[in-house]
mmCIF file of C-alpha atoms in Angstrom:
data_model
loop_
_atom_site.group_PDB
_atom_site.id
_atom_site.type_symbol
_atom_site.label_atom_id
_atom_site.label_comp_id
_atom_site.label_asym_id
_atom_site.label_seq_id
_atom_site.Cartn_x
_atom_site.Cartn_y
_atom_site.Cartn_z
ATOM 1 C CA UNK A 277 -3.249 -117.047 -86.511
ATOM 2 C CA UNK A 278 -3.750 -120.153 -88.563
ATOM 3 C CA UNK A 279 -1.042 -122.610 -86.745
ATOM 4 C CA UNK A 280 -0.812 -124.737 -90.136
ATOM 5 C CA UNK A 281 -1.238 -122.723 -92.716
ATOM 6 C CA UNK A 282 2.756 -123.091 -93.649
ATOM 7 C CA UNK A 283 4.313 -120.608 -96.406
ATOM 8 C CA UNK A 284 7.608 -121.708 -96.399
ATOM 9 C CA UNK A 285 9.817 -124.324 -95.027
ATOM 10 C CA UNK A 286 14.168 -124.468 -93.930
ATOM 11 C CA UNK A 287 15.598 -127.689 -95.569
ATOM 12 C CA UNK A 288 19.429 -128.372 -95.251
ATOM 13 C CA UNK A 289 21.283 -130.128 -97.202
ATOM 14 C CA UNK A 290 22.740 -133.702 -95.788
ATOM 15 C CA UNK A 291 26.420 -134.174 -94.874
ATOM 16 C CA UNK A 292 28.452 -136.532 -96.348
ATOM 17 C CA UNK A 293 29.492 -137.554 -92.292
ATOM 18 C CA UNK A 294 25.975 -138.519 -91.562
ATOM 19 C CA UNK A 295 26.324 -142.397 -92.775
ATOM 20 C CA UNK A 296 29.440 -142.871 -90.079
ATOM 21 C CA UNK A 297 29.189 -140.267 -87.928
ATOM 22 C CA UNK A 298 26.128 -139.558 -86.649
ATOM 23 C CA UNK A 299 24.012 -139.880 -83.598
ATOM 24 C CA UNK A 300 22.288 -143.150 -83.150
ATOM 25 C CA UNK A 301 20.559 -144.484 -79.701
ATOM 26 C CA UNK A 302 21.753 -147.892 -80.569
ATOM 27 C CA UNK A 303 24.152 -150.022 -82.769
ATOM 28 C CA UNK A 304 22.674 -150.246 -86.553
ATOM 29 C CA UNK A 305 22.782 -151.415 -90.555
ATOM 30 C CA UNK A 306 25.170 -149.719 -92.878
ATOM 31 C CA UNK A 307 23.697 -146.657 -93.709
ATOM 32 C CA UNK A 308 23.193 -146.266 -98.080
ATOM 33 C CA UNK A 309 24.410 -142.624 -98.040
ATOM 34 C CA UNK A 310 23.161 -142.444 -102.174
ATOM 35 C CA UNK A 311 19.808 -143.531 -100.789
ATOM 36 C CA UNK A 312 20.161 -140.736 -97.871
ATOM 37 C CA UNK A 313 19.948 -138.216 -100.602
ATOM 38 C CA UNK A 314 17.485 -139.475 -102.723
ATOM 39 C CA UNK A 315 15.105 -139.617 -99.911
ATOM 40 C CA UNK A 316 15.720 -136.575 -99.083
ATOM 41 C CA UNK A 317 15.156 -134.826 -102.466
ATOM 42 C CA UNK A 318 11.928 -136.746 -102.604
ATOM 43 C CA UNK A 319 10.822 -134.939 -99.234
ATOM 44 C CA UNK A 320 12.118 -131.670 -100.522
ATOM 45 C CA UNK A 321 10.256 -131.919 -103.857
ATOM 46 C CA UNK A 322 6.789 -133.861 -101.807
ATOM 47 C CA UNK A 323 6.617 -129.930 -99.882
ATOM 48 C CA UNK A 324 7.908 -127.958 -102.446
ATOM 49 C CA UNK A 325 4.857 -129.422 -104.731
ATOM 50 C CA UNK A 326 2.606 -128.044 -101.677
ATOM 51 C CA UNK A 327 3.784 -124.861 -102.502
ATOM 52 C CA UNK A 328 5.631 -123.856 -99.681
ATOM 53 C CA UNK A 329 8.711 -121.882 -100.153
ATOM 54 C CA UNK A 330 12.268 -124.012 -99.780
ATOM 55 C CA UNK A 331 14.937 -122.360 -97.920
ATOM 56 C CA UNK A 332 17.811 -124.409 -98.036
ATOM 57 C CA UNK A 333 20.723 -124.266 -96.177
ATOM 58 C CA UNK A 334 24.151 -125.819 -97.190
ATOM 59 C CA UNK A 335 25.488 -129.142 -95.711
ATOM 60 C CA UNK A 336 27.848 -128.958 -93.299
ATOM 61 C CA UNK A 337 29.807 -131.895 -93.609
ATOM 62 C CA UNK A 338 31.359 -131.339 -89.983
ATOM 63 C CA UNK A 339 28.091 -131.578 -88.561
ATOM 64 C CA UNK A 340 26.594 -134.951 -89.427
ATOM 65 C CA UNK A 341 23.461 -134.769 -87.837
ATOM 66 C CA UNK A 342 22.883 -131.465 -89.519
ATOM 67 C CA UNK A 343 20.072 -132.154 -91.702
ATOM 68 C CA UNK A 344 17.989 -133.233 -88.361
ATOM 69 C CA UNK A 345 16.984 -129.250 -88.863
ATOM 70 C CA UNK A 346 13.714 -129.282 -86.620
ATOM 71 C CA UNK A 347 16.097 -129.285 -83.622
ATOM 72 C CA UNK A 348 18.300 -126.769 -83.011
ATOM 73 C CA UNK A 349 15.124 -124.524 -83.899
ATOM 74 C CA UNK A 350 11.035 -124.019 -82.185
ATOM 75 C CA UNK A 351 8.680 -122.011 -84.231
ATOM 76 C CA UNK A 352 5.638 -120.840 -83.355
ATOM 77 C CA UNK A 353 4.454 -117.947 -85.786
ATOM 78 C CA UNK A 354 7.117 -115.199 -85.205
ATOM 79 C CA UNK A 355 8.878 -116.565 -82.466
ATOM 80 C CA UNK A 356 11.733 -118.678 -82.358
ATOM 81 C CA UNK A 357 14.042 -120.418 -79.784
ATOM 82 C CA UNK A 358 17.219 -121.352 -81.064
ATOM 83 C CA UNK A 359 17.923 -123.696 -78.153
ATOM 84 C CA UNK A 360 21.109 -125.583 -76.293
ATOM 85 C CA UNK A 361 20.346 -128.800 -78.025
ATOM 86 C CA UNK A 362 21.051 -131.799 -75.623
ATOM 87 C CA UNK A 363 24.031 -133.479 -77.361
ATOM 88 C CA UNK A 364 27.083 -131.635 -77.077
ATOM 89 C CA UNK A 365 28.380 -132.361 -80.746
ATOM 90 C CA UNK A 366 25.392 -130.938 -82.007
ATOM 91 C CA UNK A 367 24.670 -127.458 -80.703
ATOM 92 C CA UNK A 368 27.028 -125.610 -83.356
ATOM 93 C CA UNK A 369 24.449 -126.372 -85.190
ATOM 94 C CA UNK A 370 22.360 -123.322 -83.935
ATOM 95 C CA UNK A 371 24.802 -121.102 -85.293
ATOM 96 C CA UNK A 372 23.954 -121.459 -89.477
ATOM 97 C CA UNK A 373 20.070 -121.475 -88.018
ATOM 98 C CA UNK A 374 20.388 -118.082 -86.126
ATOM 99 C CA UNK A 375 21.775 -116.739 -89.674
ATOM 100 C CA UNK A 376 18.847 -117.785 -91.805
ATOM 101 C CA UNK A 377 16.245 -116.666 -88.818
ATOM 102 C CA UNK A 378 18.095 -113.215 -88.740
ATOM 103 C CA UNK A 379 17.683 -113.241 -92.811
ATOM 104 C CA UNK A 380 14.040 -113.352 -92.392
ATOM 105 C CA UNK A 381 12.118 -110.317 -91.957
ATOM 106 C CA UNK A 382 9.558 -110.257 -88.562
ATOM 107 C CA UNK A 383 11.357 -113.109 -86.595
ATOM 108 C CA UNK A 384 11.728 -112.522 -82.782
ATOM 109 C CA UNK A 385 14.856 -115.216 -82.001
ATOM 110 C CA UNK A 386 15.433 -116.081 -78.403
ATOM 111 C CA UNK A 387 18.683 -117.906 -77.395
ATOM 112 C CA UNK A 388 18.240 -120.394 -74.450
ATOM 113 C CA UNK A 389 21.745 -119.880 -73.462
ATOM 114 C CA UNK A 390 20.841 -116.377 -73.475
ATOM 115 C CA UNK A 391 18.144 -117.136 -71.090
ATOM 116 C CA UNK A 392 19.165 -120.411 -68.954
ATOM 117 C CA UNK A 393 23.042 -121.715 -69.915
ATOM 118 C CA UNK A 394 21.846 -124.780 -68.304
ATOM 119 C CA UNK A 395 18.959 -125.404 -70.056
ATOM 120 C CA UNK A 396 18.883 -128.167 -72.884
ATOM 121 C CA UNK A 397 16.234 -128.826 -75.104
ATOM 122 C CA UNK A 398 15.837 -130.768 -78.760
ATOM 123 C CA UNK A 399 13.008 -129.524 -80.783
ATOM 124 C CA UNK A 400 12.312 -133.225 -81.847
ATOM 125 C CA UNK A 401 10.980 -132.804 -78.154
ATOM 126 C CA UNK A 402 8.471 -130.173 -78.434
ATOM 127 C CA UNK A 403 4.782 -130.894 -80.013
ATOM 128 C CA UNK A 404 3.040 -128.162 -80.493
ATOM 129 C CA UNK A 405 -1.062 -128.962 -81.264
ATOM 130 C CA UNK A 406 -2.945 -125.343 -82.008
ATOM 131 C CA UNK A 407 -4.149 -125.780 -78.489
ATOM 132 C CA UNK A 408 -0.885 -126.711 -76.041
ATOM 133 C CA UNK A 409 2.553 -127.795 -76.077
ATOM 134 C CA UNK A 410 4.044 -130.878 -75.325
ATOM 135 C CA UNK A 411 7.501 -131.076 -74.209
ATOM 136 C CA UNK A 412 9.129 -134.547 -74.098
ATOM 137 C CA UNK A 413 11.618 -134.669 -70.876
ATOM 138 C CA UNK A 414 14.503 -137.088 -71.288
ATOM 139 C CA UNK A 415 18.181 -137.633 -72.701
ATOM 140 C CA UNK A 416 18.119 -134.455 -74.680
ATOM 141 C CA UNK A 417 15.517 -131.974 -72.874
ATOM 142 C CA UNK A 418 15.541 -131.215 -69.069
ATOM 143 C CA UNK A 419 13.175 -129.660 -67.224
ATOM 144 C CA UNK A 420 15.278 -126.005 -67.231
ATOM 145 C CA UNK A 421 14.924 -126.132 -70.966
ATOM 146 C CA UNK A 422 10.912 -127.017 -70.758
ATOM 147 C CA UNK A 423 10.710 -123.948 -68.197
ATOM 148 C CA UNK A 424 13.215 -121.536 -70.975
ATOM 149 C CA UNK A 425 10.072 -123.078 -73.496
ATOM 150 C CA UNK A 426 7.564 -121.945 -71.522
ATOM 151 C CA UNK A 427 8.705 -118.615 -70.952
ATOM 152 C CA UNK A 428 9.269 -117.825 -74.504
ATOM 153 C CA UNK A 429 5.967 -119.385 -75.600
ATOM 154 C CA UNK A 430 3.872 -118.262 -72.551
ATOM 155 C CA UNK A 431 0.240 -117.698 -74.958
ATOM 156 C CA UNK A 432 0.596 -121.419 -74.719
ATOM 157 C CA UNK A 433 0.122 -123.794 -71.736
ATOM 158 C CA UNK A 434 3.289 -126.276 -71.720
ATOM 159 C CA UNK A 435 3.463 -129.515 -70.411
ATOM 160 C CA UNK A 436 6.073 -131.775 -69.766
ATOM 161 C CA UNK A 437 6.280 -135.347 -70.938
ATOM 162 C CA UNK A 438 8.542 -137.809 -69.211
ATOM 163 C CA UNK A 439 10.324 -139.721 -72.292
ATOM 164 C CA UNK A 440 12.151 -143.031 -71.786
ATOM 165 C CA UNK A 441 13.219 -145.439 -74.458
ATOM 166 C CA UNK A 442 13.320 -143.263 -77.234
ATOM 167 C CA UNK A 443 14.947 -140.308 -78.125
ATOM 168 C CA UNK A 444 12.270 -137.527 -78.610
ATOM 169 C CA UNK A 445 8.993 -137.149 -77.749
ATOM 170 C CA UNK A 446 7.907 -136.792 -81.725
ATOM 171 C CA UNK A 447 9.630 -140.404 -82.045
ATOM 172 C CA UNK A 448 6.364 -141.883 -80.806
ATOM 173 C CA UNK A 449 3.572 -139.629 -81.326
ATOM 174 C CA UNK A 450 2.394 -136.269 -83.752
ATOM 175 C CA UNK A 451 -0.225 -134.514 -84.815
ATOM 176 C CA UNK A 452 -1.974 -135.874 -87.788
ATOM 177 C CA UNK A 453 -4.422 -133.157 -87.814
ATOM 178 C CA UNK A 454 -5.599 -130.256 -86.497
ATOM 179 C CA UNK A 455 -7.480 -132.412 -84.002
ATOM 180 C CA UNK A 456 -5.846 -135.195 -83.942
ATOM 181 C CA UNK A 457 -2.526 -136.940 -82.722
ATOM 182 C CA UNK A 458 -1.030 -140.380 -83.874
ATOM 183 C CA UNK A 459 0.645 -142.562 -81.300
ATOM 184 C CA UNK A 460 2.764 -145.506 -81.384
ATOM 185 C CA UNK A 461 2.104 -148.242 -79.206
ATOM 186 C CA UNK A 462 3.803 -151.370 -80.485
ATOM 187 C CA UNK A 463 6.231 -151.185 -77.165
ATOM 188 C CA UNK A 464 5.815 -150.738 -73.253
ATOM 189 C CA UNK A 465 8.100 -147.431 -73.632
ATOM 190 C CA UNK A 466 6.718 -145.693 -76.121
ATOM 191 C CA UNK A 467 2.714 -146.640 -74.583
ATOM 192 C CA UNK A 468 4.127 -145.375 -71.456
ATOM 193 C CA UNK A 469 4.775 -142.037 -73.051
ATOM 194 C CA UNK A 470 1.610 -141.441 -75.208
ATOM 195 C CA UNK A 471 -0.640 -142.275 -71.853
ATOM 196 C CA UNK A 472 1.211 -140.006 -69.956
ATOM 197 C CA UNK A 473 0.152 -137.304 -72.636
ATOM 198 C CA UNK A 474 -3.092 -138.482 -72.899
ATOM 199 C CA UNK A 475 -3.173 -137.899 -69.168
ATOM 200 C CA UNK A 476 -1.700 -134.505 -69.657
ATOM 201 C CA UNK A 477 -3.688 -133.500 -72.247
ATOM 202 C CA UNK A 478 -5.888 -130.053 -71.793
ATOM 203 C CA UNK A 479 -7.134 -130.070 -75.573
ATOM 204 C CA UNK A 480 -9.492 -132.308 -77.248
ATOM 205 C CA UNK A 481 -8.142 -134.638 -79.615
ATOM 206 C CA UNK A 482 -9.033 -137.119 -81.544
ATOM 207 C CA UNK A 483 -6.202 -140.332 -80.665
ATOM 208 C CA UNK A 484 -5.294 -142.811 -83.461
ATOM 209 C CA UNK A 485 -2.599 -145.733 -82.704
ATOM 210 C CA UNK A 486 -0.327 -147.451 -84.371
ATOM 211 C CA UNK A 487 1.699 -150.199 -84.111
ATOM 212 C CA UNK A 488 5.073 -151.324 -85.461
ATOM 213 C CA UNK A 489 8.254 -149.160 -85.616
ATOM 214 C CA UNK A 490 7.304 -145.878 -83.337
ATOM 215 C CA UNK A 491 8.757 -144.298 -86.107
ATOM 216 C CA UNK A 492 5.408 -144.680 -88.473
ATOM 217 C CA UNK A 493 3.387 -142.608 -86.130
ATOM 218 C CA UNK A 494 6.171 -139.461 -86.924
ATOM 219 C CA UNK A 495 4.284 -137.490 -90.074
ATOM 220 C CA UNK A 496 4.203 -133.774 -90.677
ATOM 221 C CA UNK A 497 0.869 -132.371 -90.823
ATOM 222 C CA UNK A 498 0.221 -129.284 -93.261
ATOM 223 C CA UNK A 499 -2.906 -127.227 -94.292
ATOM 224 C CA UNK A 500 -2.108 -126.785 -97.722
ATOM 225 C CA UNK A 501 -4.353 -124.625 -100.067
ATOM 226 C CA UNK A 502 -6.967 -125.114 -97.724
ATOM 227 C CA UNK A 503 -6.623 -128.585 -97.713
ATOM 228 C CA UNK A 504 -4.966 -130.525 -94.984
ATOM 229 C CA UNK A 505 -2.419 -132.559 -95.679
ATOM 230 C CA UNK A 506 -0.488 -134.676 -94.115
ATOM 231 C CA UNK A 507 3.044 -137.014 -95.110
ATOM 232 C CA UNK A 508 3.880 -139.644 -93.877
ATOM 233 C CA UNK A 509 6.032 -142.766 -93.890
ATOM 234 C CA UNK A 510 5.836 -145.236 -96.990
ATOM 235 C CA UNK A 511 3.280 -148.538 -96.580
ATOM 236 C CA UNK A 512 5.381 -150.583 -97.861
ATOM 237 C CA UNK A 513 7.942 -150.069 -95.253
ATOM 238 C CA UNK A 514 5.568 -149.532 -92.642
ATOM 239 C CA UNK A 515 2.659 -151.524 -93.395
ATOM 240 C CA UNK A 516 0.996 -151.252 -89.997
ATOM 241 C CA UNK A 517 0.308 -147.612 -90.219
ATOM 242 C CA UNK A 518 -2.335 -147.975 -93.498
ATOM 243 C CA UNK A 519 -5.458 -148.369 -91.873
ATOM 244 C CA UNK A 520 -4.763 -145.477 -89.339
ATOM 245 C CA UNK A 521 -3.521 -143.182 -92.030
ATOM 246 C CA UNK A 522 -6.647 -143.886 -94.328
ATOM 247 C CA UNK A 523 -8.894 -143.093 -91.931
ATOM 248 C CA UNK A 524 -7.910 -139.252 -91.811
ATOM 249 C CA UNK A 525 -9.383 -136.958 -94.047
ATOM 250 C CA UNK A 526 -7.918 -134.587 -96.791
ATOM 251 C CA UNK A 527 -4.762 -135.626 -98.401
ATOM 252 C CA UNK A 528 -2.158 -138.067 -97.558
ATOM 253 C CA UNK A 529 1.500 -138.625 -99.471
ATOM 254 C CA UNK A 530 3.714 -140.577 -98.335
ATOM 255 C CA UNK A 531 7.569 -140.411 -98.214
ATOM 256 C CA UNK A 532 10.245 -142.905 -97.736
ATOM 257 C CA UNK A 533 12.784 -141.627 -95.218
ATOM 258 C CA UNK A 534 13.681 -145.445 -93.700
ATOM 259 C CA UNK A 535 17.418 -144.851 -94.534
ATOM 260 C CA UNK A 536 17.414 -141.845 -92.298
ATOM 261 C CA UNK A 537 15.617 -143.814 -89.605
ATOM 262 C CA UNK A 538 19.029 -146.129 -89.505
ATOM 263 C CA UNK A 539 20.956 -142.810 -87.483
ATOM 264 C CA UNK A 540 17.059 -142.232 -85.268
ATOM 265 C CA UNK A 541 15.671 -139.639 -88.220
ATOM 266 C CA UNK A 542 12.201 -138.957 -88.794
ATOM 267 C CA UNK A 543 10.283 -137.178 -90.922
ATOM 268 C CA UNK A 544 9.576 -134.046 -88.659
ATOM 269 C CA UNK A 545 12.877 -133.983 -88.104
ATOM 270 C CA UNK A 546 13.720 -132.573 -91.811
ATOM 271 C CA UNK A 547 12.155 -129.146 -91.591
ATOM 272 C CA UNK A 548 10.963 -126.131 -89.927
ATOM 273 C CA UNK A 549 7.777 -125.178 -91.279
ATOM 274 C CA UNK A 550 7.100 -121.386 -91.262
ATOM 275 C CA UNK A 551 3.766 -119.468 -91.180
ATOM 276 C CA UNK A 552 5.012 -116.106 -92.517
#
């Protein structure tokens, strides 16, 4: 199976609560909700032009933190866990995703609840590499809900990550490539995490840093046509991620999602990429 290789991708569409009502770890800016949507057509149309199939779903506008789509879901090739997401105002939200994975021919869904009722886990905590899974352990995942990931994924070895500081474990590091993860290290938190990965880690990767906002080491990485291809966050806003991005082969676009980062978005967070 060809981990990457992405044919199609869920999108939803953002709620007109998100600006007031949604999550954030800590007091913020106004967010522009016009500016909301136009950076989230732009990421819509950036995968779309990779030729990956959009399946959008319809805003729910009781649900602001709706469009955050990678996590009330885990995919990995025709499995999916449709888990008890951490904060209790979001797990409706697995109800509108167990719909379109039931619409989809070949999908073997597993609800956590199903498995564990006390389990929690947030797919913004799961990093998945080819090779081994990552599970960040922290406000939104506990170790019941690593333990429901395991045993749903069990081809995989999984590995838990404390995470302190930050909301997710993909809020400080990714994969870039196939052999390769990106890592922010611009505070003692987030360099906390990524060496407790790099600790963890059974693979063999390849380790760029970055510093800045730990949000400029979040990027979604895609083999596209052969290609890989990987978007990530504008230079402009973060210009401390350039040199590491530039230094990675294939093809890089970058996407402006810093109005989304105002209620702790990031660009992973905005789909569920899908191999069949």
């Amino acid at each position: 199976m060809n981990n990457f290789k992405y044919t199609s991708v869920i999108v939803r569409d953002v709620s007109d609560s998100l600006g007031e009502e949604a999550l954030r770890m800590d007091d913020g800016p106004v967010v522009d909700m016009e500016k909301v949507r136009l950076q989230h057509k732009e990421y819509v149309r950036t995968v779309r032009s990779l030729g990956l199939k959009i399946i959008k779903m319809d805003a729910d506008h009781s649900l602001p933190d709706s469009v955050f789509v990678e996590d009330p879901a885990v995919v990995i090739g025709t499995a999916v866990l449709l888990p008890k997401l951490g904060h209790p105002s979001r797990r409706p939200e697995t109800n509108a995703m167990q719909k379109v994975f039931e619409g989809i021919p070949g999908m073997k869904i597993h609800k956590m609840e199903d498995i564990d009722p006390m389990a929690t886990l947030d797919g913004g905590d799961v990093l998945f590499t080819g090779q081994e899974i990552f599970v960040g352990q922290g406000s939104r995942t506990n170790e019941r809900g690593v333990k429901v990931l395991s045993q749903v994924f069990s081809g995989f070895k999984v590995t838990s990550i404390e995470v302190n500081g930050h909301l997710h474990l993909k809020s400080v590091c990714t994969l870039a490539a196939d052999d390769t993860i990106i890592l922010a290290t611009g505070d003692d938190e987030s360099t906390g995490i990524v060496k407790r990965l790099q600790s963890a880690a059974t693979g063999k990767y390849k380790y760029l840093e970055v510093k800045g906002k730990s949000s400029g080491a979040n990027c979604v990485y895609i083999e596209s046509n052969d290609e890989p291809t990987v978007i990530h966050q504008s230079f402009s806003v973060y210009p401390q991620i350039e040199q590491a991005y530039n230094s990675l082969k294939g093809r890089k676009i970058a996407v402006d999602t810093s109005e989304l980062s105002k209620v702790d978005g990031c660009l992973t967070c905005l789909g569920i990429f899908l191999t069949i």
